[in-house]
């Protein structure tokens, strides 16, 4: 089994890489989706956030207003640390459950997709590590266009989210493979498919070593 990782800056194009790997049969664990799942209404995670940041972080329907929470923490390192202390253990626990489930199902290639792999000190846990990169200006444009699900972002809000993460060149330096998403989606897909073939070769070599054929 291979347990690899996808990382990169926010709005760097990781979703295209993940979708391409999924289409090739790779089991993907999406840390962003996990972060949403652990704070659904009625969850322990959401209650911890309310206790820490107040009920004003909720939308009218009782769900977490991620844009409002982001506006609170991204320019405040103390509040960001408080958020991470709550979220990191919850995300790690749920991600580990999903990894065990994938192993139980017999998945041969499992990939953890998270912008914060390096920030959390997990670069060596997920190898090979794939880093997706584009220019900062492209990140800003994509992030402003994408928004948060609770409204669009200004350029300043987008920059605050980008600056809250480790600089992309530092992530790239920790990676085994790099995907440049600065160009077309088709080009990102082609790069990803090449990496998928490399993963298949690594998996084949693992099997051969296990069987004593090498």
XYZ file of N, CA and C in Angstrom:
642
model
N 0.832 -1.195 0.000
C 0.000 0.000 0.000
C 0.872 1.251 0.000
N 0.445 2.260 -0.716
C 1.116 3.559 -0.727
C 0.190 4.583 -0.073
N 0.724 5.329 0.902
C -0.015 6.411 1.538
C 0.710 7.707 1.180
N 0.211 8.374 0.138
C 0.886 9.579 -0.346
C 0.089 10.822 0.034
N 0.602 11.982 -0.343
C -0.051 13.226 0.034
C -0.083 14.233 -1.095
N -1.079 15.105 -1.048
C -1.166 16.248 -1.957
C -1.212 17.500 -1.095
N -0.371 18.466 -1.395
C -0.409 19.716 -0.661
C -0.152 20.876 -1.614
N -0.145 22.070 -1.076
C 0.041 23.278 -1.867
C -0.675 24.420 -1.182
N -0.532 25.592 -1.717
C -1.205 26.740 -1.139
C -2.703 26.686 -1.378
N -3.439 27.456 -0.609
C -4.876 27.554 -0.800
C -5.170 28.048 -2.218
N -6.165 27.441 -2.873
C -6.564 27.788 -4.241
C -5.433 27.593 -5.246
N -4.605 26.583 -5.001
C -3.477 26.325 -5.904
C -3.826 25.356 -7.028
N -4.979 24.708 -6.945
C -5.363 23.743 -7.980
C -5.315 22.309 -7.534
N -5.303 22.075 -6.224
C -5.248 20.704 -5.709
C -6.477 19.886 -6.084
N -7.633 20.541 -6.193
C -8.865 19.795 -6.457
C -8.808 19.096 -7.816
N -8.193 19.725 -8.809
C -8.049 19.085 -10.125
C -7.182 17.847 -10.025
N -6.109 17.939 -9.251
C -5.219 16.795 -9.049
C -5.968 15.664 -8.349
N -6.711 15.987 -7.302
C -7.459 14.973 -6.569
C -8.493 14.290 -7.461
N -9.245 15.086 -8.217
C -10.276 14.516 -9.090
C -9.669 13.583 -10.132
N -8.510 13.963 -10.644
C -7.841 13.113 -11.633
C -7.412 11.796 -11.015
N -6.881 11.842 -9.810
C -6.472 10.609 -9.136
C -7.680 9.744 -8.797
N -8.772 10.376 -8.368
C -9.998 9.629 -8.091
C -10.467 8.906 -9.350
N -10.408 9.586 -10.481
C -10.830 8.980 -11.749
C -9.959 7.789 -12.135
N -8.764 7.728 -11.551
C -7.859 6.603 -11.803
C -7.916 5.555 -10.695
N -8.895 5.691 -9.795
C -9.101 4.667 -8.780
C -8.380 4.876 -7.469
N -7.773 6.058 -7.273
C -7.074 6.344 -6.017
C -8.097 6.768 -4.958
N -7.927 6.265 -3.737
C -8.791 6.653 -2.623
C -8.265 7.963 -2.053
N -9.073 9.020 -2.139
C -8.664 10.345 -1.681
C -9.347 10.696 -0.361
N -8.558 11.176 0.587
C -9.093 11.744 1.827
C -8.908 13.254 1.736
N -10.006 13.970 1.671
C -9.998 15.419 1.496
C -10.052 16.092 2.862
N -8.925 16.659 3.295
C -8.863 17.262 4.626
C -9.832 18.425 4.770
N -10.075 19.146 3.674
C -11.017 20.266 3.755
C -12.423 19.752 4.027
N -12.796 18.657 3.363
C -14.111 18.071 3.633
C -14.174 17.514 5.041
N -13.080 16.905 5.487
C -13.027 16.389 6.859
C -13.228 17.533 7.847
N -12.592 18.690 7.563
C -12.716 19.832 8.477
C -14.157 20.326 8.551
N -14.914 20.120 7.483
C -16.336 20.481 7.498
C -17.145 19.436 8.261
N -16.805 18.176 8.043
C -17.569 17.089 8.661
C -17.481 17.101 10.185
N -16.324 17.512 10.724
C -16.135 17.450 12.180
C -16.762 18.624 12.914
N -17.355 19.578 12.157
C -17.997 20.724 12.811
C -19.437 20.916 12.317
N -20.079 19.814 11.922
C -21.489 19.912 11.519
C -22.337 20.246 12.746
N -23.527 20.807 12.539
C -24.394 21.119 13.688
C -24.606 19.913 14.595
N -24.467 20.153 15.881
C -24.629 19.090 16.869
C -23.368 18.326 17.181
N -22.276 18.633 16.480
C -21.028 17.889 16.693
C -20.235 18.451 17.868
N -19.362 17.602 18.391
C -18.435 18.030 19.449
C -17.543 19.164 18.951
N -17.094 19.051 17.678
C -16.195 20.060 17.134
C -16.830 21.435 17.071
N -18.089 21.496 16.633
C -18.758 22.796 16.546
C -18.953 23.393 17.929
N -19.280 22.573 18.893
C -19.467 23.084 20.251
C -18.155 23.640 20.810
N -17.050 22.981 20.514
C -15.748 23.486 20.965
C -15.447 24.857 20.348
N -15.814 25.016 19.078
C -15.590 26.309 18.418
C -16.485 27.389 19.017
N -17.736 27.037 19.319
C -18.642 28.010 19.935
C -18.118 28.435 21.302
N -17.634 27.454 22.064
C -17.103 27.758 23.393
C -15.907 28.706 23.311
N -15.125 28.555 22.258
C -13.900 29.348 22.127
C -14.148 30.721 21.487
N -14.995 30.764 20.452
C -15.130 31.993 19.667
C -16.489 32.671 19.782
N -17.445 32.017 20.422
C -18.749 32.632 20.604
C -19.767 32.195 19.565
N -21.015 32.376 19.897
C -22.104 31.913 19.047
C -22.219 32.721 17.755
N -21.548 33.859 17.692
C -21.623 34.689 16.489
C -20.938 34.054 15.289
N -20.210 32.959 15.474
C -19.589 32.272 14.339
C -20.585 31.383 13.604
N -21.823 31.320 14.088
C -22.843 30.484 13.451
C -23.656 31.276 12.431
N -24.096 30.578 11.387
C -25.049 31.144 10.445
C -26.453 31.020 11.030
N -27.418 31.589 10.342
C -28.795 31.556 10.842
C -29.333 30.136 10.974
N -28.849 29.226 10.142
C -29.338 27.842 10.199
C -28.599 26.986 11.226
N -27.692 27.595 11.982
C -26.971 26.875 13.024
C -25.680 26.227 12.567
N -25.356 26.353 11.289
C -24.092 25.808 10.783
C -22.962 26.809 10.994
N -21.749 26.328 10.864
C -20.581 27.189 11.033
C -20.456 28.139 9.846
N -20.324 29.411 10.133
C -20.060 30.408 9.095
C -18.545 30.499 8.932
N -18.032 29.746 7.979
C -16.588 29.639 7.812
C -15.957 30.975 7.403
N -16.674 31.759 6.638
C -16.130 33.062 6.228
C -15.952 33.969 7.445
N -16.950 33.992 8.318
C -16.859 34.847 9.499
C -15.741 34.365 10.422
N -15.655 33.059 10.610
C -14.578 32.533 11.452
C -13.223 32.849 10.841
N -13.123 32.714 9.519
C -11.866 33.031 8.853
C -11.481 34.486 9.016
N -12.474 35.366 8.901
C -12.188 36.793 9.080
C -11.672 37.088 10.495
N -12.126 36.299 11.457
C -11.686 36.494 12.840
C -10.233 36.074 13.040
N -9.850 34.934 12.450
C -8.573 34.316 12.827
C -7.413 34.597 11.880
N -7.668 34.854 10.611
C -6.566 34.899 9.654
C -5.633 36.077 9.848
N -6.069 37.121 10.526
C -5.187 38.254 10.811
C -4.763 38.287 12.278
N -5.038 37.205 12.999
C -4.752 37.166 14.436
C -4.094 35.833 14.778
N -2.789 35.858 14.993
C -2.050 34.612 15.205
C -2.486 33.888 16.479
N -2.896 34.642 17.503
C -3.339 34.021 18.756
C -4.632 33.237 18.526
N -5.583 33.867 17.842
C -6.840 33.185 17.548
C -6.630 32.030 16.583
N -5.705 32.183 15.644
C -5.402 31.089 14.722
C -4.846 29.889 15.472
N -3.973 30.141 16.434
C -3.434 29.051 17.248
C -4.554 28.357 18.030
N -5.494 29.147 18.544
C -6.621 28.565 19.279
C -7.461 27.693 18.362
N -7.677 28.165 17.140
C -8.443 27.375 16.167
C -7.726 26.079 15.832
N -6.432 26.156 15.599
C -5.668 24.957 15.246
C -5.657 23.936 16.374
N -5.590 24.405 17.612
C -5.588 23.477 18.755
C -6.887 22.692 18.841
N -7.956 23.288 18.362
C -9.240 22.587 18.347
C -9.340 21.681 17.124
N -9.002 22.234 15.967
C -9.283 21.537 14.712
C -8.289 20.434 14.377
N -7.008 20.638 14.641
C -6.014 19.652 14.221
C -6.284 18.268 14.809
N -6.526 18.131 16.127
C -6.813 16.787 16.654
C -8.074 16.171 16.050
N -9.097 16.990 15.804
C -10.334 16.478 15.227
C -10.105 15.984 13.797
N -9.378 16.772 13.022
C -9.096 16.392 11.636
C -8.212 15.154 11.588
N -7.181 15.115 12.431
C -6.281 13.957 12.457
C -7.027 12.679 12.824
N -7.906 12.766 13.811
C -8.648 11.586 14.253
C -9.553 11.057 13.144
N -10.305 11.959 12.511
C -11.225 11.530 11.455
C -10.457 11.052 10.225
N -9.367 11.709 9.881
C -8.563 11.287 8.730
C -7.979 9.902 8.964
N -7.515 9.637 10.181
C -6.969 8.321 10.502
C -8.032 7.240 10.372
N -9.262 7.554 10.763
C -10.363 6.603 10.604
C -10.589 6.277 9.134
N -10.537 7.313 8.293
C -10.755 7.096 6.870
C -9.614 6.309 6.237
N -8.391 6.544 6.697
C -7.249 5.777 6.202
C -7.412 4.313 6.567
N -7.798 4.033 7.815
C -8.005 2.639 8.235
C -9.124 1.983 7.431
N -10.171 2.754 7.153
C -11.269 2.217 6.354
C -10.783 1.853 4.945
N -9.991 2.741 4.348
C -9.474 2.481 3.009
C -8.572 1.244 3.007
N -7.757 1.099 4.047
C -6.904 -0.082 4.152
C -7.749 -1.344 4.281
N -8.792 -1.266 5.087
C -9.696 -2.408 5.276
C -10.366 -2.797 3.965
N -10.674 -1.791 3.139
C -11.311 -2.048 1.847
C -10.319 -2.561 0.800
N -9.048 -2.613 1.165
C -8.039 -3.149 0.257
C -7.522 -2.157 -0.764
N -7.668 -0.852 -0.507
C -7.177 0.164 -1.436
C -5.644 0.136 -1.468
N -5.092 0.116 -2.648
C -3.638 0.000 -2.766
C -2.927 1.347 -2.771
N -3.624 2.410 -3.231
C -3.059 3.759 -3.209
C -4.044 4.671 -2.504
N -3.610 5.241 -1.390
C -4.427 6.161 -0.599
C -3.714 7.502 -0.591
N -4.464 8.572 -0.825
C -3.843 9.898 -0.915
C -4.560 10.887 0.001
N -3.788 11.554 0.824
C -4.311 12.552 1.759
C -4.118 13.928 1.153
N -5.221 14.620 0.900
C -5.207 15.933 0.246
C -5.417 17.015 1.295
N -4.370 17.787 1.575
C -4.464 18.833 2.590
C -3.484 19.963 2.288
N -3.972 21.187 2.336
C -3.092 22.346 2.153
C -2.104 22.480 3.299
N -2.409 21.840 4.445
C -1.619 22.071 5.654
C -0.771 20.871 6.076
N -0.479 19.975 5.148
C 0.357 18.815 5.477
C 1.677 19.257 6.099
N 2.345 20.216 5.466
C 3.663 20.646 5.949
C 3.555 21.453 7.232
N 2.519 22.319 7.318
C 2.333 23.133 8.514
C 2.131 22.260 9.749
N 1.445 21.141 9.578
C 1.151 20.254 10.707
C 2.288 19.282 10.996
N 3.392 19.382 10.237
C 4.537 18.510 10.464
C 4.349 17.098 9.963
N 3.489 16.915 8.927
C 3.159 15.576 8.440
C 3.785 15.256 7.084
N 4.750 16.049 6.660
C 5.319 15.846 5.319
C 5.876 14.438 5.146
N 6.513 13.901 6.167
C 7.114 12.569 6.049
C 6.119 11.440 6.296
N 4.930 11.791 6.742
C 3.890 10.777 6.962
C 3.259 10.352 5.645
N 3.238 11.291 4.687
C 2.589 11.026 3.406
C 3.621 11.131 2.285
N 4.173 9.969 1.943
C 5.185 9.921 0.897
C 4.796 8.884 -0.155
N 4.986 9.258 -1.435
C 5.528 10.500 -1.948
C 4.572 11.676 -1.695
N 5.140 12.858 -1.508
C 4.346 14.063 -1.297
C 4.334 14.875 -2.587
N 3.120 15.190 -3.049
C 2.929 15.960 -4.271
C 2.579 17.395 -3.893
N 3.310 18.358 -4.410
C 3.010 19.770 -4.158
C 2.461 20.401 -5.428
N 1.349 21.118 -5.294
C 0.735 21.816 -6.424
C 1.007 23.306 -6.255
N 1.497 23.940 -7.304
C 1.852 25.355 -7.183
C 1.376 26.158 -8.382
N 1.142 27.439 -8.117
C 0.874 28.430 -9.165
C 1.361 29.760 -8.616
N 1.197 30.826 -9.354
C 1.655 32.118 -8.869
C 0.724 32.633 -7.768
N 1.239 33.508 -6.917
C 0.415 34.079 -5.856
C -0.759 34.865 -6.435
N -0.529 35.554 -7.532
C -1.613 36.326 -8.151
C -2.738 35.396 -8.622
N -2.367 34.239 -9.142
C -3.393 33.274 -9.543
C -4.151 32.746 -8.327
N -3.434 32.516 -7.231
C -4.104 32.099 -5.993
C -5.141 33.139 -5.568
N -4.732 34.401 -5.582
C -5.629 35.481 -5.160
C -6.880 35.507 -6.039
N -6.675 35.470 -7.354
C -7.798 35.525 -8.282
C -8.744 34.349 -8.091
N -8.172 33.150 -7.951
C -8.998 31.953 -7.779
C -9.759 31.993 -6.458
N -9.091 32.461 -5.420
C -9.716 32.489 -4.100
C -10.838 33.518 -4.045
N -10.618 34.671 -4.650
C -11.668 35.688 -4.683
C -12.880 35.185 -5.468
N -12.625 34.482 -6.563
C -13.708 33.960 -7.390
C -14.457 32.847 -6.679
N -13.696 31.986 -5.973
C -14.298 30.833 -5.303
C -15.078 31.221 -4.065
N -14.558 32.161 -3.288
C -15.204 32.530 -2.033
C -15.116 31.410 -1.014
N -16.059 31.390 -0.066
C -16.018 30.414 1.019
C -17.299 29.618 1.173
N -18.290 29.879 0.357
C -19.594 29.258 0.557
C -20.518 30.147 1.364
N -19.934 31.167 2.018
C -20.722 32.146 2.780
C -20.480 33.552 2.229
N -20.122 33.627 0.956
C -19.910 34.920 0.341
C -18.538 35.024 -0.303
N -18.367 36.022 -1.150
C -17.101 36.242 -1.840
C -16.077 36.874 -0.899
N -14.832 36.893 -1.355
C -13.745 37.465 -0.567
C -13.173 38.686 -1.272
N -12.766 39.668 -0.489
C -12.034 40.793 -1.049
C -10.584 40.361 -1.286
N -9.845 41.176 -1.988
C -8.430 40.874 -2.224
C -7.682 40.794 -0.894
N -8.000 41.696 0.024
C -7.334 41.704 1.329
C -7.652 40.425 2.114
N -8.893 39.970 2.066
C -9.278 38.743 2.761
C -8.594 37.532 2.136
N -8.486 37.539 0.813
C -7.797 36.441 0.138
C -6.322 36.416 0.528
N -5.697 37.578 0.562
C -4.288 37.654 0.940
C -4.065 37.179 2.365
N -4.995 37.527 3.271
C -4.858 37.100 4.662
C -4.869 35.580 4.765
N -5.696 34.920 3.969
C -5.766 33.457 3.989
C -4.501 32.836 3.400
N -3.974 33.447 2.369
C -2.735 32.947 1.772
C -1.557 33.125 2.738
N -1.481 34.297 3.371
C -0.363 34.590 4.273
C -0.417 33.786 5.566
N -1.589 33.226 5.883
C -1.716 32.414 7.099
C -1.080 31.038 6.926
N -0.747 30.682 5.679
C -0.150 29.378 5.409
C 1.352 29.506 5.184
N 2.021 28.366 5.247
C 3.447 28.322 4.938
C 3.667 28.759 3.486
N 4.703 29.549 3.201
C 4.980 29.944 1.819
C 5.100 28.719 0.906
N 4.532 28.823 -0.276
C 4.512 27.689 -1.199
C 5.917 27.157 -1.512
N 6.933 28.011 -1.732
C 8.266 27.469 -2.017
C 8.795 26.534 -0.922
N 8.419 26.788 0.327
C 8.849 25.909 1.417
C 8.165 24.545 1.315
N 6.907 24.543 0.888
C 6.209 23.266 0.692
C 6.804 22.496 -0.480
N 7.088 23.228 -1.545
C 7.677 22.608 -2.727
C 9.014 21.947 -2.381
N 9.790 22.599 -1.508
C 11.092 22.058 -1.117
C 10.960 20.733 -0.369
N 9.817 20.493 0.269
C 9.598 19.252 1.016
C 8.983 18.151 0.155
N 8.558 18.503 -1.051
C 7.801 17.566 -1.876
C 8.708 16.648 -2.692
N 8.143 15.521 -3.089
C 8.828 14.587 -3.985
C 8.519 14.887 -5.445
N 7.271 15.295 -5.691
C 6.839 15.633 -7.046
C 6.111 16.967 -7.023
N 6.202 17.712 -8.113
C 5.604 19.044 -8.198
C 4.696 19.117 -9.426
N 3.518 19.684 -9.235
C 2.601 19.933 -10.341
C 2.432 21.438 -10.484
N 2.651 21.943 -11.682
C 2.491 23.362 -11.972
C 1.093 23.580 -12.541
N 0.246 24.239 -11.755
C -1.140 24.467 -12.175
C -1.349 25.861 -12.752
N -0.265 26.490 -13.183
C -0.349 27.858 -13.700
C -1.010 27.924 -15.066
N -1.086 26.785 -15.729
C -1.563 26.786 -17.107
C -2.977 26.200 -17.185
N -3.270 25.418 -18.175
C -4.631 24.909 -18.364
C -4.924 23.739 -17.432
N -6.227 23.484 -17.255
C -6.646 22.324 -16.466
C -6.152 21.046 -17.135
N -6.210 21.003 -18.460
C -5.747 19.808 -19.180
C -4.278 19.527 -18.889
N -3.485 20.600 -18.783
C -2.065 20.398 -18.489
C -1.873 19.849 -17.078
N -2.675 20.339 -16.131
C -2.614 19.814 -14.760
C -3.008 18.338 -14.735
N -4.012 17.986 -15.516
C -4.465 16.597 -15.582
C -3.365 15.700 -16.151
N -2.704 16.155 -17.218
C -1.629 15.357 -17.819
C -0.491 15.134 -16.832
N -0.121 16.190 -16.084
C 0.940 16.039 -15.087
C 0.532 15.033 -14.009
N -0.742 15.112 -13.601
C -1.237 14.216 -12.559
C -1.252 12.768 -13.037
N -1.651 12.561 -14.276
C -1.698 11.202 -14.811
C -0.300 10.597 -14.919
N 0.688 11.438 -15.206
C 2.076 10.960 -15.211
C 2.499 10.524 -13.813
N 2.122 11.317 -12.821
C 2.446 10.960 -11.436
C 1.717 9.686 -11.029
N 0.471 9.532 -11.473
C -0.272 8.304 -11.167
C 0.474 7.079 -11.702
N 1.005 7.178 -12.911
C 1.768 6.060 -13.467
C 3.007 5.768 -12.608
N 3.642 6.822 -12.108
C 4.794 6.639 -11.215
C 4.381 5.942 -9.925
N 3.203 6.307 -9.389
C 2.699 5.642 -8.182
C 2.445 4.163 -8.441
N 1.924 3.848 -9.609
C 1.686 2.444 -9.955
C 3.004 1.668 -10.025
N 4.026 2.304 -10.546
C 5.341 1.655 -10.611
C 5.889 1.424 -9.209
N 5.751 2.443 -8.331
C 6.205 2.284 -6.948
C 5.462 1.153 -6.257
N 4.165 1.068 -6.508
C 3.354 0.010 -5.907
C 3.795 -1.359 -6.414
N 4.044 -1.453 -7.706
C 4.517 -2.721 -8.284
C 5.841 -3.144 -7.652
N 6.740 -2.164 -7.473
C 8.039 -2.488 -6.868
C 7.878 -2.942 -5.423
N 6.950 -2.306 -4.698
C 6.675 -2.734 -3.322
C 6.228 -4.189 -3.287
N 5.332 -4.535 -4.183
C 4.801 -5.904 -4.224
C 5.913 -6.894 -4.547
N 6.774 -6.537 -5.490
C 7.860 -7.424 -5.878
C 8.839 -7.634 -4.738
N 9.120 -6.561 -3.974
C 10.019 -6.694 -2.821
C 9.375 -7.578 -1.757
N 8.084 -7.369 -1.528
C 7.368 -8.170 -0.528
C 7.371 -9.647 -0.899
N 7.249 -9.919 -2.177
C 7.223 -11.312 -2.656
C 8.605 -11.893 -2.850
N 9.630 -11.091 -2.559
C 10.993 -11.580 -2.652
C 11.504 -11.740 -4.065
N 10.930 -10.953 -4.996
C 11.337 -11.074 -6.396
C 12.390 -10.076 -6.777
N 12.791 -9.207 -5.817
C 13.836 -8.248 -6.105
C 14.842 -8.231 -4.968
